[in-house]
Amino acid sequence: MSLTTNASLPATVQTPITQAMAEGALTRKELKALMQRSDKPAIMRLLVWFCLVATTGYLIWLAYDSVWLLPAMFIHGIVLVHHFSLQHECCHYTAFKTRWLNDIVGNFCGLVIMLPNRFFRYEHCDHHTFTQLKGKDTEMIELPENLAGYFWYISSIPYWKAKLNELWRHSLGNLTPGEKKFVPKEERKTVILEARLMVLFYCVVIVVSVLLQSTAAIWYWFLPVVLGEPVMRAIRMTEHVGRPMVYDMKTNTRSNIVSLPWRFLCWNMNYHAEHHYASSVPFHALPALNRKLDGYVHVEKRGYVGAHADILSQLLGRVARQNTSTIDQTNNRDS
Amino acid sequence: MDEHWQDLISQDELEAGDVTPVPFGKTLLAVYDTVDGIFVSDARCTHAGANLCDGYFDGKFIECPLHQGLFDARTGIAKAAPVTRPLKMFKARVHNRMVQISL
């Protein structure tokens, strides 16, 4: 056996966390302590989560046949679309220590918001590899050209159009050349099967609803998710939009200091820069990582509102647009 | 033919129950203090080349710090997406409290 390097791989990739340790932002010992996993925090939070979903669903029941129905569905929808945050945590296997629990809960969340878990996992991997690099970041939301583009994105119409198209295309067995770059050959069948099972699941829900002559799925699920999605789109924008399009995690990602209810809903993903620095650190340790990386990453102390004020300032030309692409900075992350 | 054992690191310098990075020539190796003894692999993840020594290790499995792909640190077998290729493992032993690999 020899120690020659594997020619198909670059030298060890400088990940954000190796960079942070090299620059003395935190020590190996601190990182390892923050990485420790546990099932308990997520289980405890899930208990409250289910109570919250039941409560906001009950609001819809109370508001039936009144002018309060739409606001109730909107509030319920805000909670429902935050299943994305839990799914995201599960896709990093940091929600639960028990790995298969992450798969089960992640798939459940994916069904709630129509986001195939396996496919999302692969897509999200490349988002972490090529964060904020135009043409490479698979989840990049570009800084809109103008106010119309800003509101068009938040409307969620382009989002749903893309997601419905994606699910249908995958269920037909088609992946785009771009998708084939991040879904390995061995996994394409799984991704296609997942899409087919998901379509089948929604068909079953519709058929059962028709047979039972029930509109519950519409009032308690589909419509609230559609109404709530603009909130999730607006939150997703705060993570990277308007930050420099460079390979430097100190600047390309934005953390937002938000109040406890929002932190609860988003599973601490408001500490987004910290998450990108060390994606193996579970959600319950992100506040501690935030304190540790104080001054090292970009933090928007005014929260989501401040992030959108920053984005809008760029759109309206009050400050310089931070959308200069510097793809040549990828170096060996081009693998 | 006799095996040639090369010293890597003293057992006392290992991060107990964890993975320790050890430079070896131009390569970085990962030395795992597993529940079944000491094992050594190339420190690079076979998916995108991240340093596995910065990942979460539970005594059996090493998780990539960048994408959370999973390997069995005792065999190098890729256990969970997005990794599909096994780790390059090195035959290892502890001799007089020194971790050695066979070349």
Short mmCIF file of C-alpha atoms in Angstrom, two decimals:
data_model
loop_
_atom_site.label_atom_id
_atom_site.label_comp_id
_atom_site.label_asym_id
_atom_site.label_seq_id
_atom_site.Cartn_x
_atom_site.Cartn_y
_atom_site.Cartn_z
CA MET A 1 0.00 0.00 0.00
CA SER A 2 1.37 3.40 -0.87
CA LEU A 3 0.61 6.89 0.29
CA THR A 4 0.21 8.38 -3.15
CA THR A 5 -2.72 10.77 -3.30
CA ASN A 6 -5.97 9.99 -5.07
CA ALA A 7 -5.69 11.75 -8.43
CA SER A 8 -9.44 12.18 -8.74
CA LEU A 9 -9.57 14.37 -5.65
CA PRO A 10 -8.00 17.74 -4.92
CA ALA A 11 -5.80 18.27 -1.90
CA THR A 12 -7.79 18.53 1.32
CA VAL A 13 -10.44 21.15 0.72
CA GLN A 14 -10.32 24.21 2.92
CA THR A 15 -13.76 24.08 4.46
CA PRO A 16 -15.11 27.10 6.34
CA ILE A 17 -14.55 25.38 9.66
CA THR A 18 -10.91 24.53 8.91
CA GLN A 19 -10.51 28.18 7.92
CA ALA A 20 -12.09 29.35 11.17
CA MET A 21 -9.79 27.14 13.23
CA ALA A 22 -6.73 28.16 11.24
CA GLU A 23 -7.59 31.80 11.90
CA GLY A 24 -8.09 31.13 15.61
CA ALA A 25 -11.82 31.89 15.67
CA LEU A 26 -12.38 28.72 17.66
CA THR A 27 -10.36 25.73 18.78
CA ARG A 28 -10.71 22.09 17.81
CA LYS A 29 -11.80 21.29 21.33
CA GLU A 30 -14.54 23.91 21.19
CA LEU A 31 -15.71 22.69 17.79
CA LYS A 32 -15.85 19.08 18.94
CA ALA A 33 -17.83 20.09 22.03
CA LEU A 34 -20.33 22.06 19.92
CA MET A 35 -20.76 19.13 17.53
CA GLN A 36 -22.07 16.74 20.17
CA ARG A 37 -25.43 15.27 19.20
CA SER A 38 -28.50 14.44 21.21
CA ASP A 39 -32.06 13.35 20.44
CA LYS A 40 -33.56 15.15 23.40
CA PRO A 41 -33.55 18.82 22.27
CA ALA A 42 -35.32 17.99 18.99
CA ILE A 43 -37.84 15.66 20.64
CA MET A 44 -38.70 18.29 23.26
CA ARG A 45 -39.01 20.95 20.59
CA LEU A 46 -41.14 18.64 18.43
CA LEU A 47 -43.63 18.19 21.27
CA VAL A 48 -44.13 21.96 21.40
CA TRP A 49 -44.12 22.02 17.59
CA PHE A 50 -47.03 19.57 17.33
CA CYS A 51 -48.97 21.57 19.93
CA LEU A 52 -48.36 24.72 17.91
CA VAL A 53 -49.50 23.11 14.65
CA ALA A 54 -52.62 21.81 16.40
CA THR A 55 -53.31 25.23 17.91
CA THR A 56 -52.97 27.17 14.65
CA GLY A 57 -55.05 24.48 12.93
CA TYR A 58 -57.70 24.94 15.62
CA LEU A 59 -57.72 28.66 14.82
CA ILE A 60 -58.83 27.76 11.29
CA TRP A 61 -61.61 25.59 12.69
CA LEU A 62 -62.71 28.47 14.91
CA ALA A 63 -62.57 30.94 12.03
CA TYR A 64 -64.64 28.87 9.58
CA ASP A 65 -67.31 30.93 7.80
CA SER A 66 -65.90 34.20 9.15
CA VAL A 67 -63.66 36.98 7.92
CA TRP A 68 -60.93 35.55 10.15
CA LEU A 69 -60.49 32.43 8.02
CA LEU A 70 -57.84 33.93 5.76
CA PRO A 71 -55.71 35.35 8.63
CA ALA A 72 -56.02 32.02 10.46
CA MET A 73 -54.86 30.09 7.41
CA PHE A 74 -51.99 32.54 6.98
CA ILE A 75 -50.82 32.03 10.58
CA HIS A 76 -51.16 28.26 10.27
CA GLY A 77 -49.32 28.48 6.95
CA ILE A 78 -46.39 30.34 8.52
CA VAL A 79 -45.98 27.43 10.92
CA LEU A 80 -46.40 24.80 8.20
CA VAL A 81 -43.81 26.29 5.84
CA HIS A 82 -41.29 26.22 8.68
CA HIS A 83 -41.26 22.45 8.29
CA PHE A 84 -38.60 23.45 5.80
CA SER A 85 -36.33 24.52 8.65
CA LEU A 86 -36.74 21.19 10.40
CA GLN A 87 -36.25 19.30 7.15
CA HIS A 88 -33.10 21.30 6.51
CA GLU A 89 -31.78 20.38 9.95
CA CYS A 90 -32.63 16.72 9.30
CA CYS A 91 -30.89 16.83 5.93
CA HIS A 92 -27.71 17.75 7.81
CA TYR A 93 -28.38 14.91 10.29
CA THR A 94 -28.08 17.39 13.12
CA ALA A 95 -31.68 17.45 14.38
CA PHE A 96 -31.40 14.04 16.06
CA LYS A 97 -28.42 12.03 17.18
CA THR A 98 -30.15 8.88 15.89
CA ARG A 99 -29.48 9.14 12.19
CA TRP A 100 -32.59 7.31 10.93
CA LEU A 101 -34.83 9.67 12.89
CA ASN A 102 -33.49 12.47 10.71
CA ASP A 103 -34.50 10.52 7.60
CA ILE A 104 -38.02 9.81 8.86
CA VAL A 105 -38.73 13.34 10.11
CA GLY A 106 -37.05 14.89 7.06
CA ASN A 107 -39.25 12.89 4.70
CA PHE A 108 -42.37 13.77 6.71
CA CYS A 109 -41.51 17.49 6.50
CA GLY A 110 -40.85 17.10 2.79
CA LEU A 111 -44.38 15.77 2.29
CA VAL A 112 -45.86 18.71 4.19
CA ILE A 113 -44.15 21.29 1.97
CA MET A 114 -43.64 19.23 -1.22
CA LEU A 115 -39.87 19.10 -1.05
CA PRO A 116 -38.41 15.65 -1.83
CA ASN A 117 -35.98 14.91 0.98
CA ARG A 118 -33.36 12.90 -0.87
CA PHE A 119 -33.17 15.28 -3.78
CA PHE A 120 -33.02 18.27 -1.46
CA ARG A 121 -30.14 16.66 0.40
CA TYR A 122 -28.04 16.41 -2.76
CA GLU A 123 -29.02 19.86 -3.98
CA HIS A 124 -28.22 21.32 -0.57
CA CYS A 125 -24.79 19.69 -0.51
CA ASP A 126 -23.78 21.74 -3.53
CA HIS A 127 -25.23 24.86 -1.94
CA HIS A 128 -22.77 24.35 0.90
CA THR A 129 -19.90 23.58 -1.46
CA PHE A 130 -20.46 26.57 -3.71
CA THR A 131 -22.26 29.04 -1.46
CA GLN A 132 -23.12 32.30 -3.24
CA LEU A 133 -21.06 31.45 -6.35
CA LYS A 134 -23.13 32.33 -9.39
CA GLY A 135 -23.65 29.41 -11.74
CA LYS A 136 -22.57 26.89 -9.13
CA ASP A 137 -24.66 27.47 -6.01
CA THR A 138 -27.68 25.20 -6.58
CA GLU A 139 -29.93 27.21 -4.27
CA MET A 140 -28.76 30.68 -5.08
CA ILE A 141 -31.36 33.44 -4.94
CA GLU A 142 -29.98 36.31 -6.96
CA LEU A 143 -30.34 39.90 -5.87
CA PRO A 144 -33.40 41.04 -7.86
CA GLU A 145 -32.89 43.73 -10.48
CA ASN A 146 -35.68 45.92 -9.15
CA LEU A 147 -38.67 46.13 -6.82
CA ALA A 148 -40.86 44.19 -9.25
CA GLY A 149 -38.39 41.30 -9.20
CA TYR A 150 -38.23 41.48 -5.41
CA PHE A 151 -42.00 41.16 -4.98
CA TRP A 152 -42.24 38.58 -7.76
CA TYR A 153 -39.81 36.33 -5.89
CA ILE A 154 -41.58 36.82 -2.56
CA SER A 155 -44.94 36.02 -4.18
CA SER A 156 -43.59 32.44 -4.40
CA ILE A 157 -45.03 32.03 -7.90
CA PRO A 158 -41.62 31.34 -9.45
CA TYR A 159 -40.79 29.03 -6.54
CA TRP A 160 -43.90 26.88 -6.92
CA LYS A 161 -43.56 26.87 -10.68
CA ALA A 162 -40.00 25.54 -10.38
CA LYS A 163 -40.84 23.00 -7.67
CA LEU A 164 -43.93 21.61 -9.42
CA ASN A 165 -41.98 21.34 -12.65
CA GLU A 166 -39.09 19.67 -10.84
CA LEU A 167 -41.28 17.10 -9.10
CA TRP A 168 -43.20 16.25 -12.25
CA ARG A 169 -40.01 16.00 -14.32
CA HIS A 170 -38.38 13.71 -11.78
CA SER A 171 -41.47 11.54 -11.57
CA LEU A 172 -41.19 11.10 -15.34
CA GLY A 173 -37.58 9.98 -14.85
CA ASN A 174 -35.86 13.11 -16.13
CA LEU A 175 -33.04 14.97 -14.41
CA THR A 176 -31.48 18.05 -15.97
CA PRO A 177 -27.75 18.06 -16.82
CA GLY A 178 -27.27 20.45 -13.89
CA GLU A 179 -29.02 18.05 -11.51
CA LYS A 180 -26.93 15.16 -12.79
CA LYS A 181 -23.86 17.03 -11.62
CA PHE A 182 -24.86 16.75 -7.97
CA VAL A 183 -26.98 13.58 -7.92
CA PRO A 184 -24.56 10.66 -8.29
CA LYS A 185 -25.41 7.98 -10.89
CA GLU A 186 -26.08 5.41 -8.17
CA GLU A 187 -28.71 7.66 -6.60
CA ARG A 188 -30.70 8.84 -9.62
CA LYS A 189 -33.12 5.92 -9.41
CA THR A 190 -33.78 6.77 -5.76
CA VAL A 191 -34.48 10.40 -6.59
CA ILE A 192 -36.90 9.38 -9.35
CA LEU A 193 -38.63 6.81 -7.13
CA GLU A 194 -38.93 9.43 -4.39
CA ALA A 195 -40.65 11.85 -6.78
CA ARG A 196 -43.04 9.14 -7.97
CA LEU A 197 -43.94 8.16 -4.42
CA MET A 198 -44.53 11.79 -3.57
CA VAL A 199 -46.84 12.34 -6.55
CA LEU A 200 -48.64 9.09 -5.64
CA PHE A 201 -49.02 10.31 -2.06
CA TYR A 202 -50.65 13.59 -3.12
CA CYS A 203 -52.92 11.71 -5.54
CA VAL A 204 -54.01 9.43 -2.70
CA VAL A 205 -54.73 12.46 -0.50
CA ILE A 206 -56.87 13.99 -3.25
CA VAL A 207 -58.72 10.73 -4.01
CA VAL A 208 -59.40 10.04 -0.32
CA SER A 209 -60.60 13.64 0.12
CA VAL A 210 -63.00 13.23 -2.81
CA LEU A 211 -64.24 9.86 -1.55
CA LEU A 212 -64.82 11.27 1.93
CA GLN A 213 -66.18 14.50 0.45
CA SER A 214 -63.73 16.32 2.71
CA THR A 215 -62.13 19.69 2.01
CA ALA A 216 -59.95 19.55 5.14
CA ALA A 217 -56.73 19.10 3.16
CA ILE A 218 -57.45 22.32 1.27
CA TRP A 219 -58.26 24.47 4.32
CA TYR A 220 -55.78 23.00 6.81
CA TRP A 221 -52.88 22.17 4.51
CA PHE A 222 -52.69 23.17 0.84
CA LEU A 223 -54.02 26.73 1.07
CA PRO A 224 -52.15 27.58 4.31
CA VAL A 225 -48.87 26.37 2.77
CA VAL A 226 -49.46 28.51 -0.32
CA LEU A 227 -50.36 31.52 1.86
CA GLY A 228 -47.38 30.99 4.17
CA GLU A 229 -44.74 30.37 1.52
CA PRO A 230 -44.09 34.08 0.81
CA VAL A 231 -42.96 34.39 4.43
CA MET A 232 -40.53 31.53 3.93
CA ARG A 233 -39.29 33.05 0.65
CA ALA A 234 -38.70 36.36 2.45
CA ILE A 235 -36.80 34.55 5.22
CA ARG A 236 -34.72 32.55 2.75
CA MET A 237 -33.74 35.83 1.08
CA THR A 238 -32.21 37.08 4.32
CA GLU A 239 -29.63 34.28 4.35
CA HIS A 240 -27.52 35.28 1.34
CA VAL A 241 -29.28 37.79 -0.91
CA GLY A 242 -27.42 41.07 -1.00
CA ARG A 243 -24.26 39.58 0.39
CA PRO A 244 -21.10 39.51 -1.76
CA MET A 245 -20.94 36.67 -4.28
CA VAL A 246 -17.54 35.45 -3.18
CA TYR A 247 -16.07 32.35 -1.64
CA ASP A 248 -15.62 33.80 1.81
CA MET A 249 -18.03 32.65 4.46
CA LYS A 250 -17.15 35.66 6.58
CA THR A 251 -19.01 37.87 4.12
CA ASN A 252 -21.20 35.83 1.76
CA THR A 253 -23.74 34.74 4.38
CA ARG A 254 -25.89 36.75 6.78
CA SER A 255 -26.95 35.74 10.28
CA ASN A 256 -30.02 37.47 11.66
CA ILE A 257 -30.72 38.21 15.29
CA VAL A 258 -34.43 37.48 15.68
CA SER A 259 -36.83 37.02 18.58
CA LEU A 260 -37.51 33.73 20.34
CA PRO A 261 -40.70 32.79 18.40
CA TRP A 262 -38.86 33.09 15.08
CA ARG A 263 -35.85 31.21 16.43
CA PHE A 264 -38.19 28.47 17.54
CA LEU A 265 -39.93 28.30 14.17
CA CYS A 266 -36.72 28.25 12.14
CA TRP A 267 -34.84 25.83 14.40
CA ASN A 268 -32.14 28.48 15.01
CA MET A 269 -31.38 28.70 11.31
CA ASN A 270 -31.30 32.47 11.68
CA TYR A 271 -27.70 31.77 12.77
CA HIS A 272 -27.06 31.02 9.14
CA ALA A 273 -23.45 32.14 8.83
CA GLU A 274 -22.56 30.00 11.85
CA HIS A 275 -24.41 27.08 10.25
CA HIS A 276 -22.43 27.48 7.04
CA TYR A 277 -19.24 27.65 9.05
CA ALA A 278 -19.88 24.38 10.79
CA SER A 279 -22.83 22.52 9.32
CA SER A 280 -22.15 19.58 11.64
CA VAL A 281 -23.05 21.70 14.66
CA PRO A 282 -26.66 20.88 15.67
CA PHE A 283 -29.34 23.57 15.87
CA HIS A 284 -29.35 23.63 19.67
CA ALA A 285 -25.64 24.54 19.76
CA LEU A 286 -25.85 27.33 17.15
CA PRO A 287 -26.51 30.12 19.69
CA ALA A 288 -23.30 29.09 21.49
CA LEU A 289 -21.43 29.03 18.18
CA ASN A 290 -22.85 32.48 17.45
CA ARG A 291 -21.37 33.79 20.69
CA LYS A 292 -18.07 32.11 19.91
CA LEU A 293 -17.88 33.55 16.38
CA ASP A 294 -18.95 37.03 17.49
CA GLY A 295 -17.27 39.55 15.22
CA TYR A 296 -15.99 36.85 12.87
CA VAL A 297 -19.10 36.39 10.70
CA HIS A 298 -21.60 38.89 9.30
CA VAL A 299 -24.50 39.38 11.71
CA GLU A 300 -27.55 41.55 11.02
CA LYS A 301 -28.57 42.72 14.45
CA ARG A 302 -31.87 44.19 13.18
CA GLY A 303 -32.98 40.70 12.14
CA TYR A 304 -35.12 39.84 9.12
CA VAL A 305 -36.37 43.43 8.86
CA GLY A 306 -32.81 44.75 8.81
CA ALA A 307 -31.80 42.20 6.18
CA HIS A 308 -34.64 43.30 3.91
CA ALA A 309 -33.80 46.95 4.55
CA ASP A 310 -30.28 46.13 3.32
CA ILE A 311 -31.61 44.27 0.25
CA LEU A 312 -34.05 47.07 -0.59
CA SER A 313 -31.33 49.71 -0.14
CA GLN A 314 -29.32 47.91 -2.79
CA LEU A 315 -32.33 47.55 -5.09
CA LEU A 316 -33.16 51.23 -4.80
CA GLY A 317 -29.57 52.26 -5.45
CA ARG A 318 -29.01 53.80 -2.04
CA VAL A 319 -25.98 51.58 -1.48
CA ALA A 320 -23.79 49.61 -3.88
CA ARG A 321 -25.20 46.31 -5.15
CA GLN A 322 -23.28 43.37 -3.71
CA ASN A 323 -23.72 41.11 -6.69
CA THR A 324 -20.34 41.06 -8.32
CA SER A 325 -19.57 37.48 -9.22
CA THR A 326 -16.05 36.29 -8.48
CA ILE A 327 -16.26 32.68 -9.58
CA ASP A 328 -12.49 32.51 -10.05
CA GLN A 329 -12.19 32.47 -6.25
CA THR A 330 -13.52 28.94 -6.05
CA ASN A 331 -10.00 27.49 -6.30
CA ASN A 332 -10.02 23.81 -5.50
CA ARG A 333 -13.71 23.81 -4.55
CA ASP A 334 -14.31 23.35 -8.25
CA SER A 335 -14.04 19.59 -7.81
CA MET B 1 8.08 -10.30 2.77
CA ASP B 2 8.31 -8.41 6.08
CA GLU B 3 5.91 -5.58 6.61
CA HIS B 4 7.41 -2.16 6.97
CA TRP B 5 5.82 -0.30 9.87
CA GLN B 6 6.16 3.45 10.02
CA ASP B 7 5.61 5.53 13.16
CA LEU B 8 2.72 8.00 12.96
CA ILE B 9 1.90 9.40 16.39
CA SER B 10 2.18 8.44 20.02
CA GLN B 11 -1.00 6.91 21.40
CA ASP B 12 -0.81 9.44 24.24
CA GLU B 13 -1.16 12.31 21.77
CA LEU B 14 -4.38 10.99 20.25
CA GLU B 15 -7.67 12.75 20.94
CA ALA B 16 -9.30 10.08 23.09
CA GLY B 17 -12.38 8.56 21.52
CA ASP B 18 -12.10 10.93 18.59
CA VAL B 19 -10.27 11.44 15.31
CA THR B 20 -6.81 13.01 15.23
CA PRO B 21 -5.24 14.65 12.16
CA VAL B 22 -1.68 13.50 11.51
CA PRO B 23 0.43 14.98 8.68
CA PHE B 24 2.40 12.28 6.89
CA GLY B 25 4.66 13.58 4.15
CA LYS B 26 2.42 15.57 1.83
CA THR B 27 -0.66 13.71 2.99
CA LEU B 28 -2.95 14.25 5.94
CA LEU B 29 -4.06 11.09 7.68
CA ALA B 30 -6.97 10.58 10.06
CA VAL B 31 -6.28 8.39 13.09
CA TYR B 32 -9.47 7.10 14.67
CA ASP B 33 -9.66 5.99 18.28
CA THR B 34 -12.64 3.70 17.76
CA VAL B 35 -14.50 1.36 20.09
CA ASP B 36 -12.69 -1.46 18.27
CA GLY B 37 -9.20 0.02 18.40
CA ILE B 38 -7.06 2.33 16.30
CA PHE B 39 -7.74 2.74 12.57
CA VAL B 40 -6.12 5.03 10.02
CA SER B 41 -7.41 6.47 6.76
CA ASP B 42 -6.71 9.23 4.27
CA ALA B 43 -8.22 12.33 5.90
CA ARG B 44 -9.96 13.50 2.71
CA CYS B 45 -13.61 12.80 2.15
CA THR B 46 -14.01 10.87 -1.12
CA HIS B 47 -16.96 13.08 -2.10
CA ALA B 48 -15.51 16.59 -2.19
CA GLY B 49 -12.19 16.35 -0.38
CA ALA B 50 -13.09 17.96 2.95
CA ASN B 51 -10.95 17.21 5.99
CA LEU B 52 -12.70 14.40 7.87
CA CYS B 53 -10.71 15.17 11.02
CA ASP B 54 -12.97 18.20 11.54
CA GLY B 55 -16.07 15.99 11.40
CA TYR B 56 -18.29 14.42 14.03
CA PHE B 57 -17.05 11.02 15.22
CA ASP B 58 -19.09 8.73 17.42
CA GLY B 59 -16.54 6.00 18.01
CA LYS B 60 -17.54 4.00 14.93
CA PHE B 61 -18.57 6.34 12.15
CA ILE B 62 -16.92 9.49 10.87
CA GLU B 63 -19.14 12.19 9.38
CA CYS B 64 -17.85 14.65 6.80
CA PRO B 65 -17.91 18.21 8.22
CA LEU B 66 -19.01 19.71 4.90
CA HIS B 67 -21.92 17.53 3.72
CA GLN B 68 -22.42 15.03 6.55
CA GLY B 69 -21.66 12.00 4.41
CA LEU B 70 -20.84 8.99 6.58
CA PHE B 71 -18.04 6.41 6.61
CA ASP B 72 -17.35 3.45 8.84
CA ALA B 73 -14.00 4.50 10.30
CA ARG B 74 -13.07 0.85 10.90
CA THR B 75 -13.53 -0.35 7.32
CA GLY B 76 -13.67 2.85 5.27
CA ILE B 77 -17.01 1.78 3.76
CA ALA B 78 -19.22 4.64 2.59
CA LYS B 79 -22.39 4.38 4.68
CA ALA B 80 -24.57 7.35 3.74
CA ALA B 81 -25.11 9.96 1.02
CA PRO B 82 -23.57 11.88 -0.54
CA VAL B 83 -20.49 9.66 -0.25
CA THR B 84 -20.38 6.61 -2.49
CA ARG B 85 -16.68 5.70 -2.64
CA PRO B 86 -14.87 4.07 0.30
CA LEU B 87 -12.11 5.73 2.26
CA LYS B 88 -8.53 4.80 1.60
CA MET B 89 -7.55 2.83 4.70
CA PHE B 90 -4.09 1.95 5.97
CA LYS B 91 -3.17 -1.12 7.93
CA ALA B 92 -2.46 0.15 11.44
CA ARG B 93 -1.25 -1.12 14.79
CA VAL B 94 -0.13 0.19 18.16
CA HIS B 95 3.40 -0.85 19.05
CA ASN B 96 5.03 0.35 22.30
CA ARG B 97 2.29 3.01 22.55
CA MET B 98 3.13 4.28 19.08
CA VAL B 99 0.54 4.21 16.31
CA GLN B 100 2.13 2.76 13.21
CA ILE B 101 0.96 2.13 9.67
CA SER B 102 2.16 -0.49 7.26
CA LEU B 103 3.37 0.76 3.89
#
